[in-house]
Amino acid sequence: MDPKYMQIYKTMKQRILDGIYKEDNQKLPNEVTLCQEFDCSRMTIKKALDLLVMDGLIYRKKGKGSFVLPPGALSSKINIQEDHIVGLTNSSEKNVTSKILDFQLKFADETIANKLCIQKNDPVYDIHRLRLIDQKPYVLERTYMSTSLIPGLDMDVLNHSVYDYIEQTLNFKIAGFLRITRADCSNPSDQKYLELKDTEPVLEVEQVAYLDNGTPFEYSFSRHRYDRFEFFSRSMRHI
Amino acid sequence: MDPKYMQIYKTMKQRILDGIYKEDNQKLPNEVTLCQEFDCSRMTIKKALDLLVMDGLIYRKKGKGSFVLPPGALSSKINIQEDHIVGLTNSSEKNVTSKILDFQLKFADETIANKLCIQKNDPVYDIHRLRLIDQKPYVLERTYMSTSLIPGLDMDVLNHSVYDYIEQTLNFKIAGFLRITRADCSNPSDQKYLELKDTEPVLEVEQVAYLDNGTPFEYSFSRHRYDRFEFFSRSMRHI
DNA sequence: CAGTGGTCTAGACCACAAT
DNA sequence: TTGTGGTCTAGACCACTGT
């Protein structure tokens, strides 16, 4: 059962997407009116509308009111929302398959140990996967995870979703990530697996993912085909 | 004068960065204690700590408490926080200069008109700038802005900061943006101005920027040197 | 002036965690 | 059971907008 502010947020979001508030120059009803409609206090309405502001769907002006913002552009490429946690397997894409190129254990070097908050030379999984969508190569992933934190990883898990294994089998919760995104020249391995020409680049995402107790559990590099992935983000200053 | 929750947020942020809460296993004082310290209600403390959660600096667990998260990695490259509004001129980088490659008026095509919410064939500025840091090329920008919304743009403004002109001279407020980030092959123009080899890629950012009244005022493409820019983002699920 | 959102309070009840 | 954060209320006062 969602809390009340979340229900109101979802209802309002759907209304905005349905274009309900187009009529009065994109203006939403004022807060007191919404309080009456949803039978709640102003604080609860504000919490719901603040979520819409964070989504970039509305903006609010003291003394004026709250207004729907024009929608952003769409794109035919795979679209990664910056604030999305889900792995590729759980994205809106269908037909995601994985090809495991390499799966072995190694001793953590300084960098990996540092990122995963473990000791140098502690054992880690070293996973090399190619992810395909509709049989076409999309991304080449190099992933390091601590074996003691994430026990029992095997080919079967890797062929499906590691994130599902962590959340459903190990019953951990994934809390978030830290990401660095950059462009890079493709190397021979990229060219081979992603079927790129040697002049074509990749979009690299370096990521540390955290569990809900704050422990980093994954350090990875994902090299995406430059022409099939883009990152999407919205951000609104408090106004 | 900042509101109380903002002052508390800033104070707590500084304390975290100073490592004040390292002692007790990264645990923050509980909310009631903080209420007493800052002489405020729990709602106000929560609002302040929620900002720290959004910054990815702390996480909070029902029944347990609030804890500082390990800090992210640093990098020697120019680091663009996903939720930053400021232009390059106002970033932490010093010695930012601009070289105006082209500055003219044109009729908005369908795409530009659509992004800027104006009519097709309305006049727009078409600005081509090379931005340098310490005399080294970093980014090539192609910017479109409506002449009626942003009047009086000239070479002098372009040589300094367009954002400063909009906020300080025109007295508008910049509210936020919508961004799409992707990798791309460099074209001859990129190679010439950014001093890239023809095999080297760029990091392209397509952006629509909005004023605080919801009006889009800028549509731009920024093509960054792949080896001097990276995007940084943190995201934490509500836990 | 009236209308609007922004902040803030002092409490209440709940759900979850550890003991 | 105790301690913790999550939600929610019913009101208050303030600052900003437009008439």
Coordinates of C-alpha atoms (C1' of nucleotides) in Angstrom, one line a residue:
Chain A
M1 CA 0.0 0.0 0.0
D2 CA 1.5 3.2 -1.2
P3 CA 1.5 6.2 1.2
K4 CA -1.1 8.8 0.4
Y5 CA 1.4 11.3 -1.2
M6 CA 2.6 8.6 -3.5
Q7 CA -1.0 7.8 -4.6
I8 CA -1.7 11.5 -5.2
Y9 CA 1.6 11.8 -7.2
K10 CA 0.7 8.8 -9.4
T11 CA -2.8 10.1 -10.0
M12 CA -1.6 13.6 -10.9
K13 CA 1.2 12.2 -13.1
Q14 CA -1.3 10.2 -15.1
R15 CA -3.6 13.2 -15.4
I16 CA -0.8 15.3 -16.7
L17 CA 0.3 12.7 -19.2
D18 CA -3.4 12.4 -20.2
G19 CA -3.4 16.2 -20.8
I20 CA -6.2 16.8 -18.3
Y21 CA -4.7 20.2 -17.3
K22 CA -4.1 21.5 -20.8
E23 CA -7.3 23.5 -20.7
D24 CA -6.5 26.3 -18.3
N25 CA -3.2 27.3 -19.8
Q26 CA -1.5 24.2 -18.3
K27 CA -2.4 25.4 -14.8
L28 CA -3.0 22.9 -12.0
P29 CA -5.7 23.5 -9.3
N30 CA -4.3 25.3 -6.3
E31 CA -3.1 23.4 -3.3
V32 CA -6.2 24.0 -1.1
T33 CA -8.5 22.7 -3.9
L34 CA -6.3 19.6 -4.3
C35 CA -6.4 19.1 -0.5
Q36 CA -10.2 19.0 -0.6
E37 CA -10.2 16.7 -3.6
F38 CA -7.8 14.2 -2.1
D39 CA -8.9 14.7 1.4
C40 CA -5.5 15.5 2.9
S41 CA -3.4 18.3 4.3
R42 CA -1.4 20.8 2.3
M43 CA 1.9 19.2 3.3
T44 CA 0.8 15.9 1.7
I45 CA -0.2 17.7 -1.5
K46 CA 3.1 19.5 -1.5
K47 CA 5.0 16.3 -1.1
A48 CA 3.2 14.8 -4.1
L49 CA 3.7 17.9 -6.3
D50 CA 7.4 18.1 -5.3
L51 CA 7.8 14.6 -6.9
L52 CA 6.3 16.0 -10.1
V53 CA 8.7 18.9 -10.0
M54 CA 11.6 16.4 -9.6
D55 CA 10.2 14.5 -12.6
G56 CA 10.4 17.7 -14.6
L57 CA 6.7 17.5 -15.3
I58 CA 5.6 20.7 -13.6
Y59 CA 7.0 23.9 -12.2
R60 CA 5.6 26.0 -9.4
K61 CA 5.8 29.7 -8.8
K62 CA 5.1 31.4 -5.5
G63 CA 2.1 33.7 -5.9
K64 CA 1.1 32.3 -9.3
G65 CA 0.4 28.6 -9.2
S66 CA 1.6 25.3 -10.5
F67 CA 1.9 24.6 -14.3
V68 CA 2.6 21.7 -16.5
L69 CA 5.9 21.8 -18.5
P70 CA 6.1 20.9 -22.1
P71 CA 7.1 17.3 -22.6
G72 CA 10.7 16.4 -23.6
A73 CA 11.7 14.9 -26.8
L74 CA 11.6 11.2 -27.5
S75 CA 14.2 9.1 -29.3
S76 CA 14.4 5.8 -31.1
K77 CA 17.5 4.8 -29.2
I78 CA 17.7 2.9 -26.0
N79 CA 17.1 5.5 -23.4
I80 CA 18.7 5.3 -20.0
Q81 CA 17.1 7.5 -17.4
E82 CA 19.8 8.8 -15.2
D83 CA 17.9 8.0 -12.1
H84 CA 17.0 4.4 -13.1
I85 CA 18.4 1.6 -11.1
V86 CA 17.1 -1.4 -13.0
G87 CA 19.5 -3.4 -15.1
L88 CA 19.0 -4.0 -18.8
T89 CA 17.1 -7.2 -18.2
N90 CA 14.4 -5.2 -16.3
S91 CA 14.3 -2.3 -18.6
S92 CA 11.4 -1.8 -21.0
E93 CA 13.4 -3.6 -23.7
K94 CA 12.2 -7.1 -24.6
N95 CA 14.4 -9.9 -25.9
V96 CA 17.4 -9.1 -23.8
T97 CA 19.9 -12.0 -23.9
S98 CA 23.5 -12.4 -22.6
K99 CA 26.5 -14.1 -23.9
I100 CA 29.1 -14.8 -21.3
L101 CA 32.5 -14.2 -22.7
D102 CA 34.5 -14.9 -19.6
F103 CA 33.8 -15.7 -16.0
Q104 CA 36.5 -16.3 -13.5
L105 CA 37.8 -15.4 -10.1
K106 CA 40.7 -13.0 -9.5
F107 CA 42.4 -11.2 -6.7
A108 CA 41.2 -7.6 -6.3
D109 CA 43.7 -5.0 -7.4
E110 CA 44.1 -1.7 -5.6
T111 CA 41.4 0.1 -7.7
I112 CA 38.8 -2.7 -7.4
A113 CA 39.4 -3.1 -3.7
N114 CA 39.0 0.6 -3.2
K115 CA 35.8 0.8 -5.2
L116 CA 34.2 -2.2 -3.4
C117 CA 35.5 -1.2 0.0
I118 CA 37.3 -4.6 0.4
Q119 CA 40.9 -5.6 1.0
K120 CA 43.4 -5.8 -1.8
N121 CA 43.7 -9.4 -3.0
D122 CA 40.3 -10.4 -1.7
P123 CA 38.7 -12.7 -4.2
V124 CA 36.3 -11.1 -6.7
Y125 CA 34.3 -12.4 -9.6
D126 CA 35.5 -11.0 -12.9
I127 CA 32.6 -11.2 -15.4
H128 CA 32.7 -10.4 -19.1
R129 CA 29.3 -10.3 -20.7
L130 CA 27.9 -9.3 -24.0
R131 CA 24.3 -8.1 -23.9
L132 CA 22.1 -8.4 -26.9
I133 CA 18.7 -7.0 -27.7
D134 CA 16.8 -8.8 -30.5
Q135 CA 20.1 -10.7 -31.2
K136 CA 21.9 -7.5 -31.9
P137 CA 24.9 -6.5 -29.8
Y138 CA 24.3 -3.5 -27.6
V139 CA 26.7 -3.5 -24.7
L140 CA 29.9 -5.1 -23.4
E141 CA 30.1 -5.3 -19.7
R142 CA 33.1 -5.9 -17.4
T143 CA 31.9 -6.5 -13.9
Y144 CA 33.6 -7.1 -10.5
M145 CA 31.8 -8.3 -7.4
S146 CA 33.0 -9.5 -4.1
T147 CA 32.5 -13.3 -3.7
S148 CA 31.9 -13.0 0.0
L149 CA 29.2 -10.4 -0.4
I150 CA 27.5 -12.0 -3.4
P151 CA 28.0 -15.8 -3.0
G152 CA 26.7 -18.4 -5.4
L153 CA 27.0 -16.6 -8.6
D154 CA 27.0 -19.0 -11.6
M155 CA 26.5 -19.2 -15.3
D156 CA 22.8 -19.7 -14.9
V157 CA 22.4 -16.4 -12.9
L158 CA 24.7 -14.6 -15.4
N159 CA 22.5 -15.8 -18.3
H160 CA 19.5 -14.2 -16.7
S161 CA 19.7 -11.2 -14.4
V162 CA 22.3 -10.7 -11.7
Y163 CA 20.2 -7.9 -10.2
D164 CA 17.2 -10.2 -9.8
Y165 CA 19.5 -12.8 -8.1
I166 CA 20.7 -10.2 -5.7
E167 CA 17.3 -8.9 -4.8
Q168 CA 15.2 -12.0 -5.0
T169 CA 17.5 -14.9 -4.0
L170 CA 19.9 -13.2 -1.7
N171 CA 17.2 -10.9 -0.6
F172 CA 19.3 -7.8 -0.6
K173 CA 18.0 -4.5 -1.7
I174 CA 19.8 -2.4 -4.3
A175 CA 19.9 1.2 -3.2
G176 CA 21.6 3.2 -5.9
F177 CA 24.7 3.9 -7.9
L178 CA 27.5 6.3 -8.7
R179 CA 28.1 6.6 -12.4
I180 CA 30.7 8.2 -14.7
T181 CA 29.8 8.5 -18.3
R182 CA 32.3 9.2 -21.1
A183 CA 33.0 8.6 -24.8
D184 CA 35.9 6.5 -25.8
C185 CA 37.6 5.1 -28.9
S186 CA 36.6 1.5 -29.5
N187 CA 39.3 -1.1 -28.9
P188 CA 39.6 -4.4 -30.9
S189 CA 37.5 -6.3 -28.3
D190 CA 34.7 -3.7 -28.6
Q191 CA 34.9 -3.8 -32.4
K192 CA 34.7 -7.6 -32.4
Y193 CA 31.8 -8.1 -30.1
L194 CA 29.8 -4.9 -30.7
E195 CA 30.4 -5.2 -34.5
L196 CA 31.9 -1.8 -34.8
K197 CA 34.3 -0.3 -37.3
D198 CA 37.6 0.7 -35.9
T199 CA 36.6 4.4 -36.3
E200 CA 33.5 4.0 -34.3
P201 CA 33.4 4.9 -30.6
V202 CA 31.7 3.6 -27.6
L203 CA 29.8 5.2 -24.7
E204 CA 31.4 4.0 -21.6
V205 CA 29.7 3.9 -18.2
E206 CA 31.8 3.3 -15.1
Q207 CA 29.6 2.4 -12.2
V208 CA 29.7 1.5 -8.5
A209 CA 26.4 0.1 -7.3
Y210 CA 25.3 0.1 -3.6
L211 CA 23.1 -2.1 -1.4
D212 CA 20.6 -0.4 0.9
N213 CA 23.0 -0.8 3.8
G214 CA 25.5 1.4 2.0
T215 CA 27.9 -1.4 0.9
P216 CA 29.2 -1.2 -2.6
F217 CA 28.6 -4.6 -4.3
E218 CA 29.5 -4.0 -7.9
Y219 CA 32.1 -2.2 -9.9
S220 CA 31.6 -2.3 -13.6
F221 CA 32.5 -0.8 -16.9
S222 CA 29.8 -1.0 -19.6
R223 CA 30.8 -0.1 -23.2
H224 CA 27.7 0.7 -25.3
R225 CA 27.4 0.9 -29.0
Y226 CA 27.4 4.7 -29.6
D227 CA 24.5 4.5 -32.1
R228 CA 22.1 2.5 -29.9
F229 CA 22.3 4.1 -26.5
E230 CA 21.9 7.6 -25.1
F231 CA 21.4 8.9 -21.6
F232 CA 18.5 11.1 -20.8
S233 CA 18.3 13.4 -17.8
R234 CA 16.1 16.2 -16.6
S235 CA 16.9 18.6 -13.8
M236 CA 15.1 21.6 -12.4
R237 CA 16.4 24.0 -9.9
H238 CA 14.2 24.8 -7.0
I239 CA 12.0 27.7 -8.2
Chain B
M1 CA 18.3 34.5 4.0
D2 CA 18.1 30.8 3.5
P3 CA 15.1 28.9 5.0
K4 CA 15.9 27.0 8.1
Y5 CA 16.0 23.6 6.4
M6 CA 18.5 24.9 3.9
Q7 CA 20.8 26.2 6.6
I8 CA 20.6 22.8 8.4
Y9 CA 21.3 21.0 5.1
K10 CA 24.4 23.1 4.5
T11 CA 25.6 22.7 8.0
M12 CA 25.2 19.0 7.9
K13 CA 26.7 18.7 4.5
Q14 CA 29.8 20.5 5.7
R15 CA 30.0 18.3 8.7
I16 CA 29.8 15.2 6.6
L17 CA 32.5 16.5 4.2
D18 CA 34.6 17.3 7.3
G19 CA 34.2 13.7 8.5
I20 CA 32.5 14.7 11.7
Y21 CA 30.3 11.6 11.7
K22 CA 33.0 9.1 10.9
E23 CA 33.3 8.2 14.6
D24 CA 30.1 6.3 15.3
N25 CA 30.3 4.0 12.3
Q26 CA 29.1 6.8 10.0
K27 CA 25.9 7.2 11.9
L28 CA 24.2 10.5 12.2
P29 CA 22.4 11.6 15.4
N30 CA 18.8 10.6 15.4
E31 CA 16.1 13.1 14.3
V32 CA 14.9 14.1 17.7
T33 CA 18.5 14.9 18.8
L34 CA 19.0 17.0 15.7
C35 CA 15.6 18.8 16.4
Q36 CA 17.0 19.9 19.7
E37 CA 20.3 20.9 18.4
F38 CA 18.9 23.0 15.6
D39 CA 15.8 24.1 17.6
C40 CA 13.2 23.0 15.0
S41 CA 10.6 20.4 14.3
R42 CA 11.2 17.0 13.0
M43 CA 9.6 17.9 9.6
T44 CA 12.3 20.5 9.1
I45 CA 15.1 18.1 10.0
K46 CA 13.6 15.6 7.6
K47 CA 13.5 18.1 4.8
A48 CA 17.2 18.9 5.3
L49 CA 18.3 15.3 5.5
D50 CA 16.2 14.4 2.4
L51 CA 18.4 16.9 0.5
L52 CA 21.5 15.0 1.7
V53 CA 19.9 11.8 0.5
M54 CA 19.3 13.4 -2.9
D55 CA 23.0 14.4 -3.0
G56 CA 23.9 10.8 -2.4
L57 CA 25.7 11.8 0.8
I58 CA 23.7 9.8 3.3
Y59 CA 21.2 7.0 3.3
R60 CA 18.4 6.4 5.9
K61 CA 16.8 3.2 7.2
K62 CA 13.6 3.0 9.0
G63 CA 14.3 1.5 12.5
K64 CA 18.0 1.9 12.2
G65 CA 19.1 5.5 11.6
S66 CA 20.9 7.7 9.0
F67 CA 24.3 6.9 7.8
V68 CA 27.0 8.6 5.7
L69 CA 27.8 6.9 2.4
P70 CA 31.3 6.4 1.2
P71 CA 32.4 9.2 -1.1
G72 CA 32.6 8.8 -4.8
A73 CA 35.8 8.6 -6.9
L74 CA 37.4 11.7 -8.2
S75 CA 38.8 12.2 -11.6
S76 CA 41.2 14.5 -13.3
K77 CA 38.8 15.2 -16.2
I78 CA 36.3 18.0 -16.3
N79 CA 33.4 16.7 -14.2
I80 CA 29.9 17.7 -15.1
Q81 CA 27.4 17.0 -12.3
E82 CA 24.2 15.9 -13.9
D83 CA 22.1 18.2 -11.8
H84 CA 24.3 21.3 -12.4
I85 CA 22.8 24.2 -14.2
V86 CA 25.8 26.5 -14.5
G87 CA 27.5 27.0 -17.8
L88 CA 31.1 26.3 -18.3
T89 CA 32.0 29.9 -17.5
N90 CA 30.7 29.5 -14.0
S91 CA 32.0 26.0 -13.3
S92 CA 34.9 25.5 -11.0
E93 CA 37.3 25.8 -14.0
K94 CA 39.3 28.9 -14.4
N95 CA 40.6 30.4 -17.6
V96 CA 37.6 29.6 -19.7
T97 CA 37.7 31.5 -22.9
S98 CA 35.4 31.4 -26.0
K99 CA 36.1 31.7 -29.7
I100 CA 33.1 32.7 -31.7
L101 CA 33.2 30.7 -35.0
D102 CA 29.9 31.9 -36.3
F103 CA 27.1 34.1 -35.2
Q104 CA 24.1 34.7 -37.3
L105 CA 20.4 34.8 -37.5
K106 CA 18.3 32.2 -39.2
F107 CA 14.7 31.0 -39.5
A108 CA 13.8 28.2 -37.1
D109 CA 13.3 24.9 -38.8
E110 CA 10.7 22.5 -37.6
T111 CA 13.0 20.8 -35.0
I112 CA 14.3 24.0 -33.5
A113 CA 10.8 25.6 -33.4
N114 CA 9.5 22.5 -31.7
K115 CA 12.2 22.4 -29.0
L116 CA 11.9 26.1 -28.3
C117 CA 8.1 26.2 -28.4
I118 CA 8.1 28.9 -31.1
Q119 CA 6.7 29.0 -34.6
K120 CA 8.5 27.6 -37.6
N121 CA 10.5 30.3 -39.4
D122 CA 10.6 32.6 -36.3
P123 CA 14.0 34.2 -36.1
V124 CA 16.6 32.5 -33.9
Y125 CA 20.3 33.1 -33.1
D126 CA 22.5 30.5 -34.5
I127 CA 25.7 30.5 -32.5
H128 CA 28.8 28.4 -33.0
R129 CA 31.4 28.7 -30.2
L130 CA 34.6 27.0 -29.3
R131 CA 35.2 26.9 -25.6
L132 CA 38.7 26.7 -24.3
I133 CA 40.2 26.0 -20.9
D134 CA 43.8 27.2 -20.4
Q135 CA 43.9 27.8 -24.2
K136 CA 43.2 24.2 -24.9
P137 CA 40.0 23.3 -26.9
Y138 CA 37.4 21.5 -24.8
V139 CA 34.0 21.8 -26.4
L140 CA 32.3 22.9 -29.6
E141 CA 28.8 24.4 -29.0
R142 CA 26.0 25.0 -31.5
T143 CA 23.3 27.0 -29.8
Y144 CA 19.9 28.2 -30.9
M145 CA 17.9 30.8 -29.0
S146 CA 14.8 32.8 -29.8
T147 CA 15.7 36.5 -30.6
S148 CA 12.4 37.7 -29.1
L149 CA 12.9 35.9 -25.8
I150 CA 16.6 36.8 -25.5
P151 CA 17.1 40.2 -27.1
G152 CA 20.3 42.1 -27.4
L153 CA 22.7 39.2 -27.7
D154 CA 26.0 40.3 -29.2
M155 CA 29.6 39.3 -29.6
D156 CA 30.5 40.9 -26.3
V157 CA 28.0 38.7 -24.4
L158 CA 29.1 35.6 -26.4
N159 CA 32.7 36.2 -25.4
H160 CA 31.7 36.1 -21.8
S161 CA 28.8 34.2 -20.4
V162 CA 25.4 34.0 -22.0
Y163 CA 23.9 32.6 -18.8
D164 CA 25.2 35.6 -16.8
Y165 CA 23.6 37.9 -19.4
I166 CA 20.3 36.1 -19.2
E167 CA 20.2 36.1 -15.4
Q168 CA 21.9 39.4 -14.6
T169 CA 21.1 41.7 -17.5
L170 CA 17.7 40.3 -18.6
N171 CA 17.0 39.4 -15.0
F172 CA 15.5 36.0 -16.0
K173 CA 16.0 32.9 -13.9
I174 CA 17.2 29.7 -15.4
A175 CA 15.3 26.9 -14.0
G176 CA 16.7 23.7 -15.4
F177 CA 17.3 21.6 -18.5
L178 CA 16.6 18.4 -20.4
R179 CA 19.7 16.6 -21.6
I180 CA 20.5 13.8 -23.9
T181 CA 24.1 12.5 -23.7
R182 CA 25.6 10.3 -26.4
A183 CA 28.9 9.3 -28.0
D184 CA 29.5 10.1 -31.6
C185 CA 32.2 9.9 -34.3
S186 CA 34.0 13.2 -34.8
N187 CA 33.3 15.0 -38.0
P188 CA 35.8 17.2 -39.8
S189 CA 34.7 20.3 -38.0
D190 CA 35.2 18.6 -34.6
Q191 CA 38.6 17.4 -35.7
K192 CA 39.6 20.8 -36.8
Y193 CA 38.5 22.8 -33.8
L194 CA 38.9 20.2 -31.0
E195 CA 42.2 19.1 -32.5
L196 CA 41.1 15.5 -32.7
K197 CA 42.4 12.7 -34.9
D198 CA 39.8 11.3 -37.3
T199 CA 39.5 8.2 -35.3
E200 CA 38.7 10.0 -32.1
P201 CA 35.1 10.5 -30.9
V202 CA 33.2 13.2 -29.1
L203 CA 30.8 13.2 -26.2
E204 CA 27.7 15.0 -27.4
V205 CA 25.2 16.7 -25.2
E206 CA 21.9 17.8 -26.7
Q207 CA 20.1 20.2 -24.3
V208 CA 17.0 22.2 -23.9
A209 CA 17.3 24.8 -21.1
Y210 CA 14.2 26.3 -19.4
L211 CA 13.5 29.6 -17.7
D212 CA 11.6 29.6 -14.4
N213 CA 8.4 30.4 -16.1
G214 CA 8.7 27.1 -18.0
T215 CA 9.7 28.6 -21.3
P216 CA 12.5 26.8 -23.2
F217 CA 15.1 29.5 -24.1
E218 CA 18.0 27.5 -25.5
Y219 CA 18.4 24.4 -27.7
S220 CA 22.0 23.4 -28.1
F221 CA 24.5 20.7 -29.1
S222 CA 27.8 20.5 -27.2
R223 CA 30.4 18.3 -28.6
H224 CA 33.1 17.6 -26.0
R225 CA 36.6 16.2 -26.4
Y226 CA 36.2 12.6 -25.3
D227 CA 39.3 12.6 -23.2
R228 CA 38.7 15.8 -21.3
F229 CA 35.1 15.5 -20.2
E230 CA 33.0 13.0 -18.3
F231 CA 29.6 13.1 -16.7
F232 CA 29.1 12.2 -13.1
S233 CA 25.9 11.2 -11.5
R234 CA 24.7 9.7 -8.2
S235 CA 21.3 8.3 -7.6
M236 CA 19.8 6.6 -4.6
R237 CA 16.5 4.8 -4.5
H238 CA 14.2 5.8 -1.6
I239 CA 15.1 3.3 1.1
Chain C
dC1 C1' -6.1 43.8 -1.8
dA2 C1' -6.9 38.6 -2.5
dG3 C1' -4.7 34.4 -4.3
dT4 C1' -0.9 31.5 -4.4
dG5 C1' 2.9 28.6 -3.0
dG6 C1' 7.0 28.3 0.8
dT7 C1' 8.0 27.3 5.3
dC8 C1' 7.4 25.7 9.9
dT9 C1' 5.3 23.8 14.1
dA10 C1' 3.9 20.3 17.8
dG11 C1' 2.2 16.7 18.0
dA12 C1' 0.2 11.9 16.4
dC13 C1' 0.3 7.2 14.7
dC14 C1' 2.7 3.7 12.0
dA15 C1' 6.3 0.2 10.4
dC16 C1' 10.6 -1.6 10.8
dA17 C1' 15.0 -3.1 13.5
dA18 C1' 17.4 -4.7 17.3
dT19 C1' 17.3 -6.6 21.8
Chain D
dT1 C1' 10.1 -3.3 24.4
dT2 C1' 12.6 0.6 22.9
dG3 C1' 14.5 3.3 19.3
dT4 C1' 14.4 4.7 14.8
dG5 C1' 12.7 6.9 10.5
dG6 C1' 8.0 7.5 7.5
dT7 C1' 3.8 9.7 7.1
dC8 C1' 0.2 12.8 8.2
dT9 C1' -2.5 16.6 10.2
dA10 C1' -4.5 21.3 11.1
dG11 C1' -3.2 25.1 11.4
dA12 C1' 0.0 29.4 11.3
dC13 C1' 2.8 33.0 9.2
dC14 C1' 5.4 34.7 5.3
dA15 C1' 6.7 36.2 0.5
dC16 C1' 5.5 36.9 -4.0
dT17 C1' 2.0 37.9 -7.9
dG18 C1' -1.4 40.4 -10.1
dT19 C1' -5.5 43.5 -9.7

